Coordinates of C-alpha atoms in Angstrom, one line a residue:
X1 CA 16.4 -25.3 53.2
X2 CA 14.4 -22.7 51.5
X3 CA 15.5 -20.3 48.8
X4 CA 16.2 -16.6 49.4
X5 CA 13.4 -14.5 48.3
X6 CA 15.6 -12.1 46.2
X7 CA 16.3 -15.4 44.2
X8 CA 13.3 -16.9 43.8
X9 CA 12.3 -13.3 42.4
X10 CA 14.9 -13.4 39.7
X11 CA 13.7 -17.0 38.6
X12 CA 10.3 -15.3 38.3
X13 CA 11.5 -12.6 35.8
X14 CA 13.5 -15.1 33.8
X15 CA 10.9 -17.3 33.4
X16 CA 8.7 -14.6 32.1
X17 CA 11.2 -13.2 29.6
X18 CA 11.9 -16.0 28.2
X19 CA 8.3 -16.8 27.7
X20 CA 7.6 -13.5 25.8
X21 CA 8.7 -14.7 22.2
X22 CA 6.6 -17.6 22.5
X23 CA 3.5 -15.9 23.3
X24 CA 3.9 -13.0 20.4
X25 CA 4.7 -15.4 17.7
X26 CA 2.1 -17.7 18.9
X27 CA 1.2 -20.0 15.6
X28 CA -2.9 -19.6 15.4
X29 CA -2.0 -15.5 15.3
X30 CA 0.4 -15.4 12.5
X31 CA -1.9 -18.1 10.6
X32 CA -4.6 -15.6 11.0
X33 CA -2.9 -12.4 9.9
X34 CA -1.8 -14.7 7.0
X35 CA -5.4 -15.7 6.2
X36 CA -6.4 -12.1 6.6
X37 CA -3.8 -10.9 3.7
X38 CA -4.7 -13.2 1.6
X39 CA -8.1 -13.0 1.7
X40 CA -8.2 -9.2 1.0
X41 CA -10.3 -9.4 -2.5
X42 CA -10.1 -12.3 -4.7
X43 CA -9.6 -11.1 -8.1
X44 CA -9.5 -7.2 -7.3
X45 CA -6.2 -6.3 -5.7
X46 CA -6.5 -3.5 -2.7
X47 CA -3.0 -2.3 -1.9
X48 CA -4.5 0.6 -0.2
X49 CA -4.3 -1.4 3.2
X50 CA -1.2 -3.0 3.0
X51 CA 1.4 -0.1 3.2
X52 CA 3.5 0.9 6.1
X53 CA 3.2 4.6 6.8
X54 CA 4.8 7.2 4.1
X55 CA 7.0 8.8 6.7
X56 CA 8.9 5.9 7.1
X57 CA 9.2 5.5 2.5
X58 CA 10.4 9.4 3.4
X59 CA 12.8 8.6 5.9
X60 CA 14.7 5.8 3.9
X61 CA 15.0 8.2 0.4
X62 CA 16.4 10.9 2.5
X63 CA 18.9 8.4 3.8
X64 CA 19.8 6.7 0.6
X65 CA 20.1 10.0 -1.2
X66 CA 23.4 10.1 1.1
X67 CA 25.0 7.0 -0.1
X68 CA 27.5 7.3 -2.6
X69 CA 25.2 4.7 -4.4
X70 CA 22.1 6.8 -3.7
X71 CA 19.3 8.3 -5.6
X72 CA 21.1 11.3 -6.5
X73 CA 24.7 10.5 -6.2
X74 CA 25.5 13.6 -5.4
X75 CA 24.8 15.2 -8.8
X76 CA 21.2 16.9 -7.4
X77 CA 20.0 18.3 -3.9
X78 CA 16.9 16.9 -2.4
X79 CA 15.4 19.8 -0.9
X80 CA 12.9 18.4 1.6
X81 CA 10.7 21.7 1.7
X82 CA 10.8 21.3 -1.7
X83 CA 9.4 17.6 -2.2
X84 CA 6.3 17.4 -4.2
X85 CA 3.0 15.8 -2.7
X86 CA 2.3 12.5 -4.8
X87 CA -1.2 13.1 -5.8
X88 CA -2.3 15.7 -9.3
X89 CA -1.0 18.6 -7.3
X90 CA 0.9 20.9 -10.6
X91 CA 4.3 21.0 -9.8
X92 CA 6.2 24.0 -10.4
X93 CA 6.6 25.2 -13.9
X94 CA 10.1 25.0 -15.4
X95 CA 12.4 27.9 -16.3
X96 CA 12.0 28.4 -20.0
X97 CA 15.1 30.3 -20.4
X98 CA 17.1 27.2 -19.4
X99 CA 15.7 24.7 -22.4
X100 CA 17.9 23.9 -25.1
X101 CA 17.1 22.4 -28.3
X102 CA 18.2 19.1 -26.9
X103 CA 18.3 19.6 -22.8
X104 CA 17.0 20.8 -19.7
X105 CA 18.7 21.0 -16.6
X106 CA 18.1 23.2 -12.8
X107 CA 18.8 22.1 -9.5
X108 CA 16.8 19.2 -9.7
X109 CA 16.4 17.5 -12.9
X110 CA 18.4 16.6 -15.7
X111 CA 16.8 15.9 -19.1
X112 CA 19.0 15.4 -22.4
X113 CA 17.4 14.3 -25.4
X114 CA 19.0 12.8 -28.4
X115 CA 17.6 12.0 -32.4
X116 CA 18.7 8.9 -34.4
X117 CA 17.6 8.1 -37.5
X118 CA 17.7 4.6 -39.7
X119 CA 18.7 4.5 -43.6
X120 CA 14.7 4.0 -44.1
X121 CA 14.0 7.1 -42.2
X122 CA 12.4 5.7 -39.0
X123 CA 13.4 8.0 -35.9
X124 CA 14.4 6.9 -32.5
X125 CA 14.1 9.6 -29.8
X126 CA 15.6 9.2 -26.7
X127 CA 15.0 11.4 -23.7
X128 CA 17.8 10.8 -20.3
X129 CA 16.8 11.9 -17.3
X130 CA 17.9 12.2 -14.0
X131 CA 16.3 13.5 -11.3
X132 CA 16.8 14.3 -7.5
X133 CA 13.5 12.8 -6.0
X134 CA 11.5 10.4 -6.4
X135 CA 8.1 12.5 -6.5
X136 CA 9.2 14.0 -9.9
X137 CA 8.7 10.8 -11.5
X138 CA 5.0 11.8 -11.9
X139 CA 1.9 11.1 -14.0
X140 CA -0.8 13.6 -15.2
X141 CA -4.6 12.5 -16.4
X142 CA -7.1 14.4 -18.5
X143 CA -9.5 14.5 -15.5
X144 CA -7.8 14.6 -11.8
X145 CA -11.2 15.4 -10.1
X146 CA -12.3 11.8 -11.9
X147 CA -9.2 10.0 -13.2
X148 CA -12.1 6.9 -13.7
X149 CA -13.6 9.1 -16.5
X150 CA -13.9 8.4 -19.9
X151 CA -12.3 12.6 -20.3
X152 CA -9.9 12.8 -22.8
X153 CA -6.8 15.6 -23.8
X154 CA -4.3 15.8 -25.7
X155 CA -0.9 14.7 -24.7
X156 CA 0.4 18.5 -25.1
X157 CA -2.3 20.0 -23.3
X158 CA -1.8 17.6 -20.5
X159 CA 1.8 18.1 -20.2
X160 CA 0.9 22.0 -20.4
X161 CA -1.4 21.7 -17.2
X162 CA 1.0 19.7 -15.4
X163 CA 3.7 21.9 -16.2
X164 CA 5.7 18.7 -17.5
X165 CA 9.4 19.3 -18.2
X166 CA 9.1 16.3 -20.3
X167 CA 6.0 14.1 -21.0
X168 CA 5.0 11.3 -23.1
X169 CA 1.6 9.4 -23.5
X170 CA 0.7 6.8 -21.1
X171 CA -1.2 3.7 -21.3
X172 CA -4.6 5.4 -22.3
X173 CA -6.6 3.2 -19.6
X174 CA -10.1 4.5 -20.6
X175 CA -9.2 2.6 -24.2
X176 CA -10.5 -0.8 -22.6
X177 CA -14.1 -1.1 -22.5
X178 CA -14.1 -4.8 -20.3
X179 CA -11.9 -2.2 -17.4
X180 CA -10.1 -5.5 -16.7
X181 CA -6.9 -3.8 -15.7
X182 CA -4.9 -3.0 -12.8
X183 CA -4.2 1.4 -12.8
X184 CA -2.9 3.4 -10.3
X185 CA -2.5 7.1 -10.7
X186 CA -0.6 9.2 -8.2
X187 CA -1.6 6.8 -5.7
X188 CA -5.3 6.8 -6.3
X189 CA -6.6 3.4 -7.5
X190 CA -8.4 3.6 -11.0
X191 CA -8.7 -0.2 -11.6
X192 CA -7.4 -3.3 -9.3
X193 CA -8.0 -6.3 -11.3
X194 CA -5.3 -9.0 -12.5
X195 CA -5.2 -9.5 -16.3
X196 CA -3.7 -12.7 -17.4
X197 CA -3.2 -11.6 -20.5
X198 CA -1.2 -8.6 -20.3
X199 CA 1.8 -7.3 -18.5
X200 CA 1.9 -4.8 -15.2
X201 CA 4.3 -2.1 -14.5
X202 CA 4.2 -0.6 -10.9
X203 CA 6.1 2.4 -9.8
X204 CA 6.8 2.6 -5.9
X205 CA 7.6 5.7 -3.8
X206 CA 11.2 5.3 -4.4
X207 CA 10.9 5.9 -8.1
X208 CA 11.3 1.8 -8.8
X209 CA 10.0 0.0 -11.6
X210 CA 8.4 -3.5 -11.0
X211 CA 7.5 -5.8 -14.0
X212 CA 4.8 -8.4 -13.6
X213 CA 4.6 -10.6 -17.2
X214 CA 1.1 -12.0 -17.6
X215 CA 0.3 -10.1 -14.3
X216 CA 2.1 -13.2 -12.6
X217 CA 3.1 -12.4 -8.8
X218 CA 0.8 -8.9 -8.4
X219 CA -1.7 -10.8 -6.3
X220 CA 1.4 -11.7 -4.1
X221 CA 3.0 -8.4 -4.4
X222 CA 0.7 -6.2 -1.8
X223 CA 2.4 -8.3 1.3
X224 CA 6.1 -8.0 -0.1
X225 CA 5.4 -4.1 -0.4
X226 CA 4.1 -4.2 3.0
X227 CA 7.6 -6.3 3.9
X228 CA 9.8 -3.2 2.4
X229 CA 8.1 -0.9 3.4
X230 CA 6.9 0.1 -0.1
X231 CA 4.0 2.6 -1.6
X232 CA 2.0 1.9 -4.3
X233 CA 2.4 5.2 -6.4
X234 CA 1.7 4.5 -10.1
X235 CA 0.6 1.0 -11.9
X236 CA 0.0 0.6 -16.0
X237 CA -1.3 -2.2 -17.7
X238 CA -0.3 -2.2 -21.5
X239 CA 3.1 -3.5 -22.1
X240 CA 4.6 -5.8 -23.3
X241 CA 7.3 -5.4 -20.7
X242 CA 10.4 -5.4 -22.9
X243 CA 13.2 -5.5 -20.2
X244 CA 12.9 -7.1 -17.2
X245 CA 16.1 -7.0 -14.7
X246 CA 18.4 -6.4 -17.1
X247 CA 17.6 -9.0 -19.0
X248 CA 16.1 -8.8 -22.8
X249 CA 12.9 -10.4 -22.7
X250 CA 11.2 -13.1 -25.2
X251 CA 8.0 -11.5 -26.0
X252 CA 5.1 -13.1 -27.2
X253 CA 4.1 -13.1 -30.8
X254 CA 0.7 -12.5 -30.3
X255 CA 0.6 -9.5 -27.8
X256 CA -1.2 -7.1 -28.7
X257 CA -1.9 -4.9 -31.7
X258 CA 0.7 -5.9 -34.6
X259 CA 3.2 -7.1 -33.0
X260 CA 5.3 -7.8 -35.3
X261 CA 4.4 -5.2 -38.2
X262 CA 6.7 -2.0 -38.1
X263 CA 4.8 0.7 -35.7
X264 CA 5.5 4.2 -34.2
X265 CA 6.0 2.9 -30.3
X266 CA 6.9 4.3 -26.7
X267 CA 8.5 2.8 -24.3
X268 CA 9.7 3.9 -20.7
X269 CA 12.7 2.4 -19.0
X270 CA 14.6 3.2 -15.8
X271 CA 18.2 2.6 -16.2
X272 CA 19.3 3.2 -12.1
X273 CA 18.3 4.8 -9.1
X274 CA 16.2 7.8 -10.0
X275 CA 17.7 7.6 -13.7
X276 CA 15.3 7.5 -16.5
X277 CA 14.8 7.4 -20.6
X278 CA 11.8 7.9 -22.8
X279 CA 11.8 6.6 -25.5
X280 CA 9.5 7.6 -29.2
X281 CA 10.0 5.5 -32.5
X282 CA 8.8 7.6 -35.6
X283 CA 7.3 6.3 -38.7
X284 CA 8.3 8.0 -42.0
X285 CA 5.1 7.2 -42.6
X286 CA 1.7 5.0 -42.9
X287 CA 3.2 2.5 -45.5
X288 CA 4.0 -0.3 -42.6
X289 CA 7.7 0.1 -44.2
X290 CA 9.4 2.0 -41.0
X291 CA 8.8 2.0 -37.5
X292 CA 9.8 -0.4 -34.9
X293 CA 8.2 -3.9 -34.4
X294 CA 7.8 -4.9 -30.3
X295 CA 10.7 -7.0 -30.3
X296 CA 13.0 -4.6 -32.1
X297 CA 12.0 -1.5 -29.2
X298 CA 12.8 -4.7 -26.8
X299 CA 16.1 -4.9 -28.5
X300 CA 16.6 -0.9 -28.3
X301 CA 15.7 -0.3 -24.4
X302 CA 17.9 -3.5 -23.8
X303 CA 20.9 -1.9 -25.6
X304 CA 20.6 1.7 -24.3
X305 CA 21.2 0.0 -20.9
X306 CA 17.7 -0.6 -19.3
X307 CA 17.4 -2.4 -16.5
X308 CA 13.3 -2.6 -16.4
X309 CA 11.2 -1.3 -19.7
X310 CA 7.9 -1.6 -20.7
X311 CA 6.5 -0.9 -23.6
X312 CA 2.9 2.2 -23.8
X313 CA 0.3 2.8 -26.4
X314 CA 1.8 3.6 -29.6
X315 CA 0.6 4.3 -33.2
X316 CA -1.3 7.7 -33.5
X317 CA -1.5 7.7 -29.7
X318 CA 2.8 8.1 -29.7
X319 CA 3.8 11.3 -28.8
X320 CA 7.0 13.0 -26.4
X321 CA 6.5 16.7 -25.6
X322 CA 9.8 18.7 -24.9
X323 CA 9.5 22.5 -23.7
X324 CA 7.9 23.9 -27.2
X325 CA 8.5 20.6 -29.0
X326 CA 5.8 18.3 -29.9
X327 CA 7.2 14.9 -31.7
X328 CA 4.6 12.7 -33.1
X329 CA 5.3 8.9 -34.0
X330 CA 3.0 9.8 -37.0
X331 CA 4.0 12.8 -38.8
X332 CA 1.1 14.8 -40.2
X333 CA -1.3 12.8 -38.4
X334 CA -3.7 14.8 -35.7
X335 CA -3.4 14.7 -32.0
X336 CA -4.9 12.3 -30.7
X337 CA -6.6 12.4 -27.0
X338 CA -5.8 10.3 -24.6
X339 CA -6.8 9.5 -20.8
X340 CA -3.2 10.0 -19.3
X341 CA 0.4 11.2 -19.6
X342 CA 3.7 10.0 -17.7
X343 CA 5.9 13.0 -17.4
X344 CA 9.0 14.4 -14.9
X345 CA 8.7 18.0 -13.2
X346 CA 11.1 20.0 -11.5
X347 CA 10.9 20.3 -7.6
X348 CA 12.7 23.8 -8.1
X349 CA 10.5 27.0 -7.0

């Protein structure tokens, strides 16, 4: 007896669904797009291919803004017409008249900013901030035609051109002659190469800080981004990082320049979603007598409630910039120029 067209038809149609999956995820081809990832350097690291398209990073910040666990919580608005483009664009300039001596707030950015002081007169100031976006988490460079040059400014006159709220020095890339350094700046790739030896932060397009001690996993870290959906905005390679996931690191003895001697120092932490603090350790001065060692800043970003930190340049390269205020880490000492500043801006016209 022979079977009814109309069912043999059906058969057909089920036979090919079901064969679909098998064909798409076919072995050989996911072997090869995996080859293909990891082949995409060697020692230089090109994130610039491995990103999902920065509507969709858009789309999910606008959603998460919402939640009641969002990137604002409520406390700022999000203006999408007033988002700011992440590349050296100058964002708008800040409403003098509504600086304090110790704050800054509009629509769109909070900044409060507090002075402690130890029996032996070392300073600790600590900037909060809070802002509504992610895109006024920025960074500013001495030469945005040429971020790779060797150009120089001071970290006022930077945070002047960029029309910084707040600023404080970065990681003063073009300070390493052997360039062996991963750097990002605004998105635009400065350096791409691992560093065993030192520590990596990375800042995504939601304003997230990502630690990589040693530089372990940053190789890896392009395909994960790729996974979530992630943009590459800013990277810095100085450290040490002091705070990693909440958790106070042990840092090595031997990282970088005096260690363990009492130094002015920066640091930059985030302490939640699209929350923020700077912090600037003063020396009294040159004796080696005040100041912070790296593990005591670890200890002091740990205990303000961090959950990533990472120590920047420090010593005569230390300095915060606040409206008219310019604190040094060394009093009396001259400004010193520097390749880059990280800073936060207002999105408010």
């Amino acid at each position: 007896m022979k079977m009814p067209l109309r069912i043999l038809l059906i058969l057909l149609c089920a036979i090919l669904i079901i064969a679909i999956p098998f064909t798409v995820s076919s072995p050989n081809l996911l072997n090869d797009v995996k080859m293909e990832l990891m082949n995409e350097g060697g020692e230089e690291i090109d994130f610039g291919k491995l990103f999902f398209s920065y509507a969709r990073a858009e789309e999910e910040v606008e959603e998460e803004a919402l939640d009641e666990d969002g990137h604002n919580d409520g406390s700022f608005e999000a203006h999408p017409e007033w988002k700011l483009p992440m590349d050296f664009t100058v964002p708008p300039a800040p409403d003098a008249a509504l600086y304090t001596e110790d704050s800054y707030e509009d629509e769109t950015i909070s900044v409060k900013l507090e002075h402690q002081e130890m029996d032996d007169g070392t300073k600790m100031h600590v900037a909060y901030i809070r802002i509504a976006d992610p895109s006024q988490l920025r960074t500013g460079v001495a030469n945005p035609e040429k971020p790779a040059s060797t150009r120089t400014k001071t970290v006022r006159s930077m945070a002047r051109n960029y029309n910084a709220v707040i600023a404080l020095n970065g990681d003063n890339y073009t300070d390493n002659p052997k360039k062996t350094t991963f750097e990002y700046r605004m998105t635009t790739k400065i350096r791409s190469n691992s560093n065993k030896l030192k520590d990596i932060l990375i800042i995504d397009d939601l304003g997230d800080f990502h630690l990589f001690v040693q530089s372990q996993g940053i190789k890896e870290y392009p395909e994960i981004m790729k996974k979530e959906g992630r943009k590459l905005i800013n990277a810095f390679t100085f450290g040490p990082a002091l705070v990693k996931d909440g958790k106070l690191l042990e840092l090595d003895e031997d990282y970088g320049y005096n260690p363990n001697g009492r130094e002015p120092r920066t640091a930059i932490g985030q302490m939640g979603p699209l929350s923020y603090v700077m912090v600037l350790i003063e020396a009294k001065d040159r004796s080696g007598k005040t100041g912070f060692s790296q593990g005591k800043l670890a200890e002091f970003m740990y205990n303000l409630g961090c959950v990533q930190a990472f120590n920047l340049d420090g010593g005569n390269s230390a300095e915060m910039v606040f409206g008219e205020q310019v604190i040094k880490g060394q009093p009396g000492g001259d400004e010193r120029t520097l390749s880059d500043i990280i800073y936060f801006a207002t999105m408010q016209p």
